[in-house]
Amino acid sequence: MIESWRWYGPELDAITLPEIAQTGASGIVTALHEIPYGEVWPREAIAARRALIEAAGMHWHVVESLPIHERIKRGDGDLTQLFANYRQSMANLAAEGITTICYNFMPVLDWTRTDLTAPLARGGTCLRFEAYKMAAFEIHMLGRAGAQDDYAQDVRTKAATWFQASSQGEREALLHAIMSGLPGAFDRYDIAGLRAQLALYDGIGRAEIRAHYKRFLNEVIPAAEELGLRFGVHPDDPPRDILGLPRVVSNEEDIAWILDAYDSPANGLTLCSGSLGANPQNDLVQIARRFGERIHFVHLRNVRKESDGSFEEAAHLEGDSDLVALIDALLAQEGHRRATGRRDCALPFRPDHGHALLDDGARNAFPGYPLIGRMRGLAELRGVIAGLKGREGANG
């Protein structure tokens, strides 16, 4: 498995490439976040980013992500130019040696949390999704029609209590947290702006989102095949409908539908153990075994779930998911690829998110992407991989 690290680029990330090099990671996962959605990524800009990474002694083979314009997700109007721009960006990436594109099809918002600095028992902070705070946001702050029906009575009661007792500053902090999962060149939404975005999805349900997704695959996967690129869809985070918007990459059945919608080795999965692990119905090891040949990129992290739908990000080897068993399944997939002569035997992975530890809080890094917390996660995952490989060698 190839140790990688997400980096937001020289202008946006508080963590530098020389610092990342000291973690031991060999691969950088990055994107041109400064370019607005829908515009072409110039080859010159891609080459400049690659040169920076290689000068620091690392490589760039995975893009996370080449974002999909909201109009494509909505199937809104003439999309010819948007698809052409997307394919041109793909061609420019391939020309600079990029092999894998991670992307998502989540409407409006990317990953969503209600708390960015939830305290940990032994110090430090983590990201958290609190069901009653999300309910308070949807029902009382956003005033979304039908939001009441999406939450159990006890969650609605807690939501009302929190909202009535909350200050304006606490409400603004909640909005900020919910908006913080959006990387890239765009404006964060205020309440009015978010309402306007949601209104654009009126009348668009699960069937329509799937149809628009299938059209996207039909438009880009043939080009990916020609260019030698692999696409890996990132699961929904959290893996459920939120804000009344249908999410269609939340479980094993969804993944099967996507991979069947355009049956090609280029159309694959980014297996994110944290996103999928937040759904108690998901069996991560089963998903890894079933779709192993179509996994192109891996995010490894853990979550601790609660009965009301809340969850928080646990340390990488703690929480509810058995990452040791999952990594064992991924290593088995790598062995299968070697045995069958595939060139893409080694799976790139990164320690996804991490606790803010020690002086991480002073760095102003992106939420979930601290230096020390992720370095701890990478070291733990590295140890698991070494242990499992050592066991194979001892048994071999």
Short mmCIF file of C-alpha atoms in Angstrom, two decimals:
data_model
loop_
_atom_site.label_atom_id
_atom_site.label_comp_id
_atom_site.label_asym_id
_atom_site.label_seq_id
_atom_site.Cartn_x
_atom_site.Cartn_y
_atom_site.Cartn_z
CA MET A 1 0.00 0.00 0.00
CA ILE A 2 1.26 3.47 -0.91
CA GLU A 3 1.40 5.96 1.97
CA SER A 4 -0.12 9.25 0.85
CA TRP A 5 -1.08 12.60 2.37
CA ARG A 6 -3.73 15.11 1.39
CA TRP A 7 -2.34 18.58 0.73
CA TYR A 8 -4.40 21.63 -0.23
CA GLY A 9 -1.59 23.40 -2.05
CA PRO A 10 0.95 26.14 -1.32
CA GLU A 11 -1.57 28.96 -1.07
CA LEU A 12 -4.22 27.23 1.04
CA ASP A 13 -2.54 24.67 3.30
CA ALA A 14 -0.84 25.65 6.56
CA ILE A 15 1.24 22.46 6.36
CA THR A 16 4.26 22.51 4.06
CA LEU A 17 5.65 19.85 1.76
CA PRO A 18 8.93 19.56 3.75
CA GLU A 19 6.87 18.89 6.87
CA ILE A 20 4.84 16.23 5.06
CA ALA A 21 8.03 14.59 3.84
CA GLN A 22 9.04 14.10 7.48
CA THR A 23 5.90 12.00 8.11
CA GLY A 24 7.26 9.30 5.78
CA ALA A 25 4.46 9.61 3.22
CA SER A 26 5.65 9.19 -0.36
CA GLY A 27 2.55 10.29 -2.26
CA ILE A 28 0.77 13.64 -2.24
CA VAL A 29 -2.96 13.75 -2.89
CA THR A 30 -3.94 17.23 -4.01
CA ALA A 31 -6.04 19.34 -6.37
CA LEU A 32 -6.12 22.82 -7.87
CA HIS A 33 -8.65 24.04 -5.31
CA GLU A 34 -8.18 27.65 -6.38
CA ILE A 35 -9.84 27.04 -9.76
CA PRO A 36 -13.63 27.53 -9.75
CA TYR A 37 -15.82 24.52 -10.42
CA GLY A 38 -16.50 23.91 -14.09
CA GLU A 39 -13.38 25.64 -15.42
CA VAL A 40 -10.53 23.82 -17.17
CA TRP A 41 -7.44 22.98 -15.15
CA PRO A 42 -4.58 24.29 -17.33
CA ARG A 43 -1.80 21.82 -18.00
CA GLU A 44 0.75 24.48 -17.02
CA ALA A 45 -0.81 24.82 -13.55
CA ILE A 46 -0.88 21.04 -13.13
CA ALA A 47 2.77 20.80 -14.17
CA ALA A 48 3.76 23.52 -11.72
CA ARG A 49 2.03 21.73 -8.85
CA ARG A 50 3.66 18.44 -9.81
CA ALA A 51 7.09 20.10 -9.93
CA LEU A 52 6.66 21.44 -6.39
CA ILE A 53 5.77 17.98 -5.12
CA GLU A 54 8.63 16.24 -6.90
CA ALA A 55 11.10 18.86 -5.69
CA ALA A 56 10.10 17.86 -2.15
CA GLY A 57 10.91 14.21 -2.92
CA MET A 58 7.36 12.92 -3.31
CA HIS A 59 5.02 12.06 -6.18
CA TRP A 60 1.52 13.10 -7.27
CA HIS A 61 -0.60 10.37 -8.85
CA VAL A 62 -4.01 10.91 -7.17
CA VAL A 63 -6.22 13.98 -7.59
CA GLU A 64 -8.70 14.71 -4.82
CA SER A 65 -10.76 15.99 -6.30
CA LEU A 66 -11.72 17.13 -9.78
CA PRO A 67 -15.06 18.60 -8.67
CA ILE A 68 -18.33 18.15 -10.49
CA HIS A 69 -20.35 21.30 -11.11
CA GLU A 70 -23.72 21.45 -9.36
CA ARG A 71 -25.48 21.91 -12.69
CA ILE A 72 -24.30 18.43 -13.71
CA LYS A 73 -25.69 16.96 -10.50
CA ARG A 74 -29.00 18.70 -11.16
CA GLY A 75 -29.04 17.93 -14.89
CA ASP A 76 -29.55 21.66 -15.40
CA GLY A 77 -29.71 22.97 -18.98
CA ASP A 78 -27.13 22.52 -21.73
CA LEU A 79 -24.16 20.80 -20.09
CA THR A 80 -22.07 20.37 -23.24
CA GLN A 81 -19.40 22.90 -22.26
CA LEU A 82 -19.15 21.70 -18.67
CA PHE A 83 -18.55 18.12 -19.79
CA ALA A 84 -16.05 19.27 -22.41
CA ASN A 85 -14.16 21.28 -19.78
CA TYR A 86 -14.14 18.30 -17.44
CA ARG A 87 -12.72 16.01 -20.12
CA GLN A 88 -10.07 18.58 -21.02
CA SER A 89 -9.00 18.78 -17.38
CA MET A 90 -8.79 14.98 -17.38
CA ALA A 91 -6.58 15.05 -20.46
CA ASN A 92 -4.31 17.68 -18.94
CA LEU A 93 -3.98 15.66 -15.73
CA ALA A 94 -3.17 12.47 -17.64
CA ALA A 95 -0.54 14.30 -19.67
CA GLU A 96 1.21 15.19 -16.41
CA GLY A 97 1.27 11.62 -15.09
CA ILE A 98 -1.85 11.62 -12.92
CA THR A 99 -3.46 8.17 -12.84
CA THR A 100 -6.36 8.38 -10.37
CA ILE A 101 -9.21 10.85 -9.84
CA CYS A 102 -11.18 10.83 -6.59
CA TYR A 103 -14.51 12.67 -6.80
CA ASN A 104 -17.91 12.74 -5.13
CA PHE A 105 -21.52 13.19 -6.21
CA MET A 106 -22.90 14.76 -3.01
CA PRO A 107 -25.43 17.53 -3.80
CA VAL A 108 -24.60 21.05 -2.51
CA LEU A 109 -22.44 20.05 0.50
CA ASP A 110 -19.38 17.84 0.85
CA TRP A 111 -18.62 16.13 4.18
CA THR A 112 -20.78 17.57 6.95
CA ARG A 113 -20.06 17.99 10.66
CA THR A 114 -21.68 20.05 13.40
CA ASP A 115 -18.59 20.39 15.65
CA LEU A 116 -15.04 21.00 14.47
CA THR A 117 -13.36 20.98 17.88
CA ALA A 118 -15.21 18.42 20.00
CA PRO A 119 -13.04 17.76 23.10
CA LEU A 120 -11.35 14.40 23.64
CA ALA A 121 -11.01 12.75 27.04
CA ARG A 122 -7.20 12.93 27.09
CA GLY A 123 -6.86 16.28 25.37
CA GLY A 124 -7.06 17.39 21.77
CA THR A 125 -10.17 17.69 19.64
CA CYS A 126 -12.01 15.81 16.91
CA LEU A 127 -14.72 16.34 14.33
CA ARG A 128 -18.24 15.39 15.40
CA PHE A 129 -21.70 15.07 13.88
CA GLU A 130 -24.38 15.74 16.49
CA ALA A 131 -27.83 14.67 15.34
CA TYR A 132 -29.75 17.17 17.48
CA LYS A 133 -27.57 20.08 16.29
CA MET A 134 -28.16 19.12 12.68
CA ALA A 135 -31.87 18.95 13.44
CA ALA A 136 -31.72 22.37 15.10
CA PHE A 137 -30.01 23.76 12.03
CA GLU A 138 -32.49 22.29 9.57
CA ILE A 139 -35.69 22.86 11.56
CA HIS A 140 -35.04 26.12 13.42
CA MET A 141 -32.30 27.96 11.54
CA LEU A 142 -32.88 26.90 7.95
CA GLY A 143 -36.63 26.34 8.33
CA ARG A 144 -36.57 23.54 5.75
CA ALA A 145 -40.03 22.18 4.97
CA GLY A 146 -40.29 18.52 5.96
CA ALA A 147 -37.18 18.56 8.16
CA GLN A 148 -39.28 17.55 11.19
CA ASP A 149 -40.04 14.22 9.53
CA ASP A 150 -36.35 13.33 9.17
CA TYR A 151 -35.61 13.19 12.90
CA ALA A 152 -36.93 11.13 15.80
CA GLN A 153 -38.99 12.88 18.49
CA ASP A 154 -36.23 12.79 21.11
CA VAL A 155 -33.78 14.37 18.66
CA ARG A 156 -36.31 17.08 17.77
CA THR A 157 -36.84 17.82 21.46
CA LYS A 158 -33.10 18.19 22.08
CA ALA A 159 -32.85 20.34 18.97
CA ALA A 160 -35.53 22.74 20.18
CA THR A 161 -33.91 22.97 23.62
CA TRP A 162 -30.48 23.69 22.15
CA PHE A 163 -31.84 26.30 19.74
CA GLN A 164 -33.77 28.16 22.43
CA ALA A 165 -30.71 28.29 24.69
CA SER A 166 -28.13 29.04 21.98
CA SER A 167 -26.52 32.39 21.39
CA GLN A 168 -26.11 34.02 18.01
CA GLY A 169 -22.43 33.14 18.18
CA GLU A 170 -23.21 29.46 18.74
CA ARG A 171 -25.59 29.44 15.80
CA GLU A 172 -22.96 31.07 13.59
CA ALA A 173 -20.43 28.50 14.74
CA LEU A 174 -22.83 25.72 13.76
CA LEU A 175 -23.31 27.21 10.29
CA HIS A 176 -19.53 27.57 9.95
CA ALA A 177 -18.99 23.94 10.91
CA ILE A 178 -21.56 22.68 8.41
CA MET A 179 -19.99 24.78 5.64
CA SER A 180 -16.41 23.74 6.47
CA GLY A 181 -16.48 20.52 4.46
CA LEU A 182 -16.49 22.51 1.23
CA PRO A 183 -12.94 22.81 -0.17
CA GLY A 184 -11.99 24.92 -3.13
CA ALA A 185 -12.74 28.17 -4.86
CA PHE A 186 -16.28 29.14 -3.99
CA ASP A 187 -18.25 31.13 -1.47
CA ARG A 188 -19.55 29.51 1.70
CA TYR A 189 -23.32 29.84 1.97
CA ASP A 190 -25.15 31.88 4.55
CA ILE A 191 -28.67 30.78 5.50
CA ALA A 192 -30.28 32.65 2.60
CA GLY A 193 -27.70 31.35 0.14
CA LEU A 194 -28.15 27.77 1.29
CA ARG A 195 -31.93 28.06 0.96
CA ALA A 196 -31.45 29.30 -2.59
CA GLN A 197 -29.17 26.38 -3.45
CA LEU A 198 -31.60 23.86 -2.00
CA ALA A 199 -34.46 25.41 -3.96
CA LEU A 200 -32.61 24.54 -7.17
CA TYR A 201 -33.06 20.87 -6.26
CA ASP A 202 -36.84 21.12 -5.85
CA GLY A 203 -38.43 18.15 -7.64
CA ILE A 204 -35.13 16.27 -7.95
CA GLY A 205 -35.30 12.95 -6.11
CA ARG A 206 -33.19 9.83 -5.91
CA ALA A 207 -34.17 8.58 -9.37
CA GLU A 208 -33.25 11.91 -10.97
CA ILE A 209 -29.91 12.13 -9.16
CA ARG A 210 -29.08 8.60 -10.30
CA ALA A 211 -30.01 9.47 -13.89
CA HIS A 212 -27.78 12.55 -13.80
CA TYR A 213 -24.99 10.49 -12.27
CA LYS A 214 -25.28 7.86 -15.00
CA ARG A 215 -25.07 10.60 -17.61
CA PHE A 216 -21.88 11.88 -15.94
CA LEU A 217 -20.33 8.41 -16.11
CA ASN A 218 -21.33 8.04 -19.76
CA GLU A 219 -19.67 11.37 -20.54
CA VAL A 220 -16.35 10.85 -18.71
CA ILE A 221 -15.52 7.15 -18.33
CA PRO A 222 -14.90 6.52 -22.07
CA ALA A 223 -12.40 9.39 -21.96
CA ALA A 224 -10.87 7.94 -18.80
CA GLU A 225 -10.39 4.62 -20.58
CA GLU A 226 -8.62 6.33 -23.47
CA LEU A 227 -6.41 8.37 -21.16
CA GLY A 228 -5.53 5.53 -18.81
CA LEU A 229 -7.23 7.22 -15.85
CA ARG A 230 -9.09 5.50 -13.00
CA PHE A 231 -12.06 7.14 -11.29
CA GLY A 232 -12.91 6.41 -7.66
CA VAL A 233 -16.15 7.79 -6.25
CA HIS A 234 -16.00 8.91 -2.63
CA PRO A 235 -18.94 7.77 -0.48
CA ASP A 236 -21.41 10.22 1.01
CA ASP A 237 -20.39 11.69 4.37
CA PRO A 238 -22.48 11.17 6.39
CA PRO A 239 -23.91 8.22 4.43
CA ARG A 240 -27.54 9.35 4.53
CA ASP A 241 -29.80 12.01 3.06
CA ILE A 242 -29.29 15.43 4.62
CA LEU A 243 -30.96 18.78 4.02
CA GLY A 244 -33.70 16.92 2.17
CA LEU A 245 -31.24 16.03 -0.60
CA PRO A 246 -30.94 12.46 -1.86
CA ARG A 247 -27.51 10.91 -1.49
CA VAL A 248 -26.78 7.94 -3.69
CA VAL A 249 -23.33 6.67 -2.59
CA SER A 250 -24.10 5.55 0.95
CA ASN A 251 -24.06 1.75 1.09
CA GLU A 252 -23.14 -1.48 -0.66
CA GLU A 253 -26.21 -1.44 -2.90
CA ASP A 254 -25.41 2.10 -4.05
CA ILE A 255 -21.83 1.15 -4.89
CA ALA A 256 -23.01 -1.87 -6.87
CA TRP A 257 -25.40 0.34 -8.86
CA ILE A 258 -22.63 2.85 -9.68
CA LEU A 259 -20.14 0.22 -10.82
CA ASP A 260 -22.83 -1.48 -12.93
CA ALA A 261 -24.04 1.85 -14.40
CA TYR A 262 -20.86 1.94 -16.49
CA ASP A 263 -19.13 -1.41 -16.25
CA SER A 264 -15.48 -0.55 -16.77
CA PRO A 265 -12.30 -0.97 -14.74
CA ALA A 266 -11.94 2.81 -15.01
CA ASN A 267 -15.18 3.32 -13.07
CA GLY A 268 -14.30 2.49 -9.50
CA LEU A 269 -14.46 3.30 -5.80
CA THR A 270 -12.57 5.36 -3.28
CA LEU A 271 -13.11 3.20 -0.22
CA CYS A 272 -13.50 5.60 2.73
CA SER A 273 -13.79 3.63 5.96
CA GLY A 274 -14.90 6.68 7.90
CA SER A 275 -17.72 7.70 5.60
CA LEU A 276 -19.08 4.19 5.06
CA GLY A 277 -18.39 3.31 8.69
CA ALA A 278 -20.82 5.95 9.92
CA ASN A 279 -23.69 3.81 8.61
CA PRO A 280 -24.22 0.91 11.06
CA GLN A 281 -25.58 -1.26 8.24
CA ASN A 282 -22.34 -1.15 6.25
CA ASP A 283 -19.90 -4.07 6.51
CA LEU A 284 -16.56 -2.55 5.49
CA VAL A 285 -14.74 -5.85 5.03
CA GLN A 286 -17.58 -7.23 2.90
CA ILE A 287 -17.54 -4.08 0.76
CA ALA A 288 -13.76 -4.32 0.33
CA ARG A 289 -13.96 -7.96 -0.69
CA ARG A 290 -16.93 -7.54 -3.03
CA PHE A 291 -15.60 -4.51 -4.89
CA GLY A 292 -11.88 -5.06 -4.37
CA GLU A 293 -10.93 -5.15 -8.03
CA ARG A 294 -12.57 -1.75 -8.57
CA ILE A 295 -11.04 0.01 -5.54
CA HIS A 296 -8.58 2.63 -6.80
CA PHE A 297 -7.91 4.72 -3.67
CA VAL A 298 -8.42 4.25 0.08
CA HIS A 299 -9.18 6.61 2.98
CA LEU A 300 -8.57 5.04 6.38
CA ARG A 301 -10.09 6.45 9.56
CA ASN A 302 -12.50 5.36 12.27
CA VAL A 303 -15.76 6.55 13.83
CA ARG A 304 -17.66 5.97 17.04
CA LYS A 305 -21.40 5.85 16.40
CA GLU A 306 -24.37 6.56 18.68
CA SER A 307 -27.91 5.26 18.51
CA ASP A 308 -29.49 8.60 17.49
CA GLY A 309 -27.34 8.92 14.38
CA SER A 310 -24.61 11.01 15.98
CA PHE A 311 -20.98 10.02 15.54
CA GLU A 312 -17.51 11.34 16.18
CA GLU A 313 -14.19 10.64 14.57
CA ALA A 314 -12.25 8.23 16.75
CA ALA A 315 -8.53 7.49 16.72
CA HIS A 316 -7.60 5.39 13.71
CA LEU A 317 -7.36 2.11 15.63
CA GLU A 318 -10.25 2.84 17.98
CA GLY A 319 -13.94 3.31 17.25
CA ASP A 320 -16.45 0.86 15.83
CA SER A 321 -14.71 -0.27 12.64
CA ASP A 322 -12.14 -3.06 12.57
CA LEU A 323 -9.46 -1.38 10.48
CA VAL A 324 -7.09 -4.29 10.98
CA ALA A 325 -9.54 -6.66 9.28
CA LEU A 326 -10.21 -4.08 6.56
CA ILE A 327 -6.50 -3.56 5.84
CA ASP A 328 -6.06 -7.35 5.77
CA ALA A 329 -8.74 -7.54 3.05
CA LEU A 330 -7.04 -4.75 1.09
CA LEU A 331 -3.67 -6.46 1.30
CA ALA A 332 -5.31 -9.66 0.05
CA GLN A 333 -6.64 -7.67 -2.92
CA GLU A 334 -3.14 -6.39 -3.63
CA GLY A 335 -1.87 -9.98 -3.58
CA HIS A 336 -4.61 -11.02 -6.00
CA ARG A 337 -3.63 -8.20 -8.36
CA ARG A 338 0.01 -9.25 -8.31
CA ALA A 339 -0.96 -12.86 -8.99
CA THR A 340 -3.09 -11.86 -11.99
CA GLY A 341 -0.52 -9.49 -13.47
CA ARG A 342 -2.23 -6.16 -12.86
CA ARG A 343 0.05 -3.15 -13.00
CA ASP A 344 -1.91 -1.22 -10.35
CA CYS A 345 -1.09 -3.69 -7.58
CA ALA A 346 -0.32 -1.21 -4.80
CA LEU A 347 -3.30 0.72 -3.45
CA PRO A 348 -2.66 4.37 -2.57
CA PHE A 349 -4.12 5.23 0.83
CA ARG A 350 -4.05 8.16 3.17
CA PRO A 351 -4.79 8.63 6.85
CA ASP A 352 -8.12 10.38 6.54
CA HIS A 353 -8.74 13.21 8.97
CA GLY A 354 -7.15 13.06 12.38
CA HIS A 355 -7.43 14.43 15.89
CA ALA A 356 -5.99 17.88 16.52
CA LEU A 357 -3.23 17.11 19.02
CA LEU A 358 -0.53 19.06 20.88
CA ASP A 359 0.11 22.27 18.91
CA ASP A 360 -2.12 21.35 15.95
CA GLY A 361 -4.67 23.87 17.17
CA ALA A 362 -2.26 26.75 16.62
CA ARG A 363 -1.64 25.96 12.95
CA ASN A 364 -5.03 26.92 11.48
CA ALA A 365 -5.01 23.85 9.24
CA PHE A 366 -8.15 22.71 7.44
CA PRO A 367 -10.62 21.06 9.85
CA GLY A 368 -9.85 17.36 10.08
CA TYR A 369 -6.45 17.78 8.43
CA PRO A 370 -3.92 18.54 11.20
CA LEU A 371 -0.26 17.62 11.00
CA ILE A 372 0.37 15.75 14.25
CA GLY A 373 -2.97 13.96 14.44
CA ARG A 374 -2.67 12.60 10.93
CA MET A 375 0.97 11.68 11.47
CA ARG A 376 -0.14 9.63 14.48
CA GLY A 377 -2.79 7.96 12.31
CA LEU A 378 -0.31 7.23 9.54
CA ALA A 379 2.15 5.70 12.01
CA GLU A 380 -0.56 3.45 13.46
CA LEU A 381 -1.72 2.34 10.03
CA ARG A 382 1.87 1.75 8.95
CA GLY A 383 2.32 -0.52 11.96
CA VAL A 384 -0.80 -2.52 11.13
CA ILE A 385 0.34 -2.99 7.54
CA ALA A 386 3.83 -4.05 8.63
CA GLY A 387 2.39 -6.49 11.16
CA LEU A 388 0.04 -8.09 8.67
CA LYS A 389 2.76 -8.37 6.05
CA GLY A 390 5.13 -9.83 8.64
CA ARG A 391 2.53 -12.44 9.51
CA GLU A 392 2.25 -13.39 5.85
CA GLY A 393 6.01 -13.71 5.63
CA ALA A 394 6.15 -15.88 8.74
CA ASN A 395 3.44 -18.13 7.34
CA GLY A 396 4.87 -18.17 3.86
#
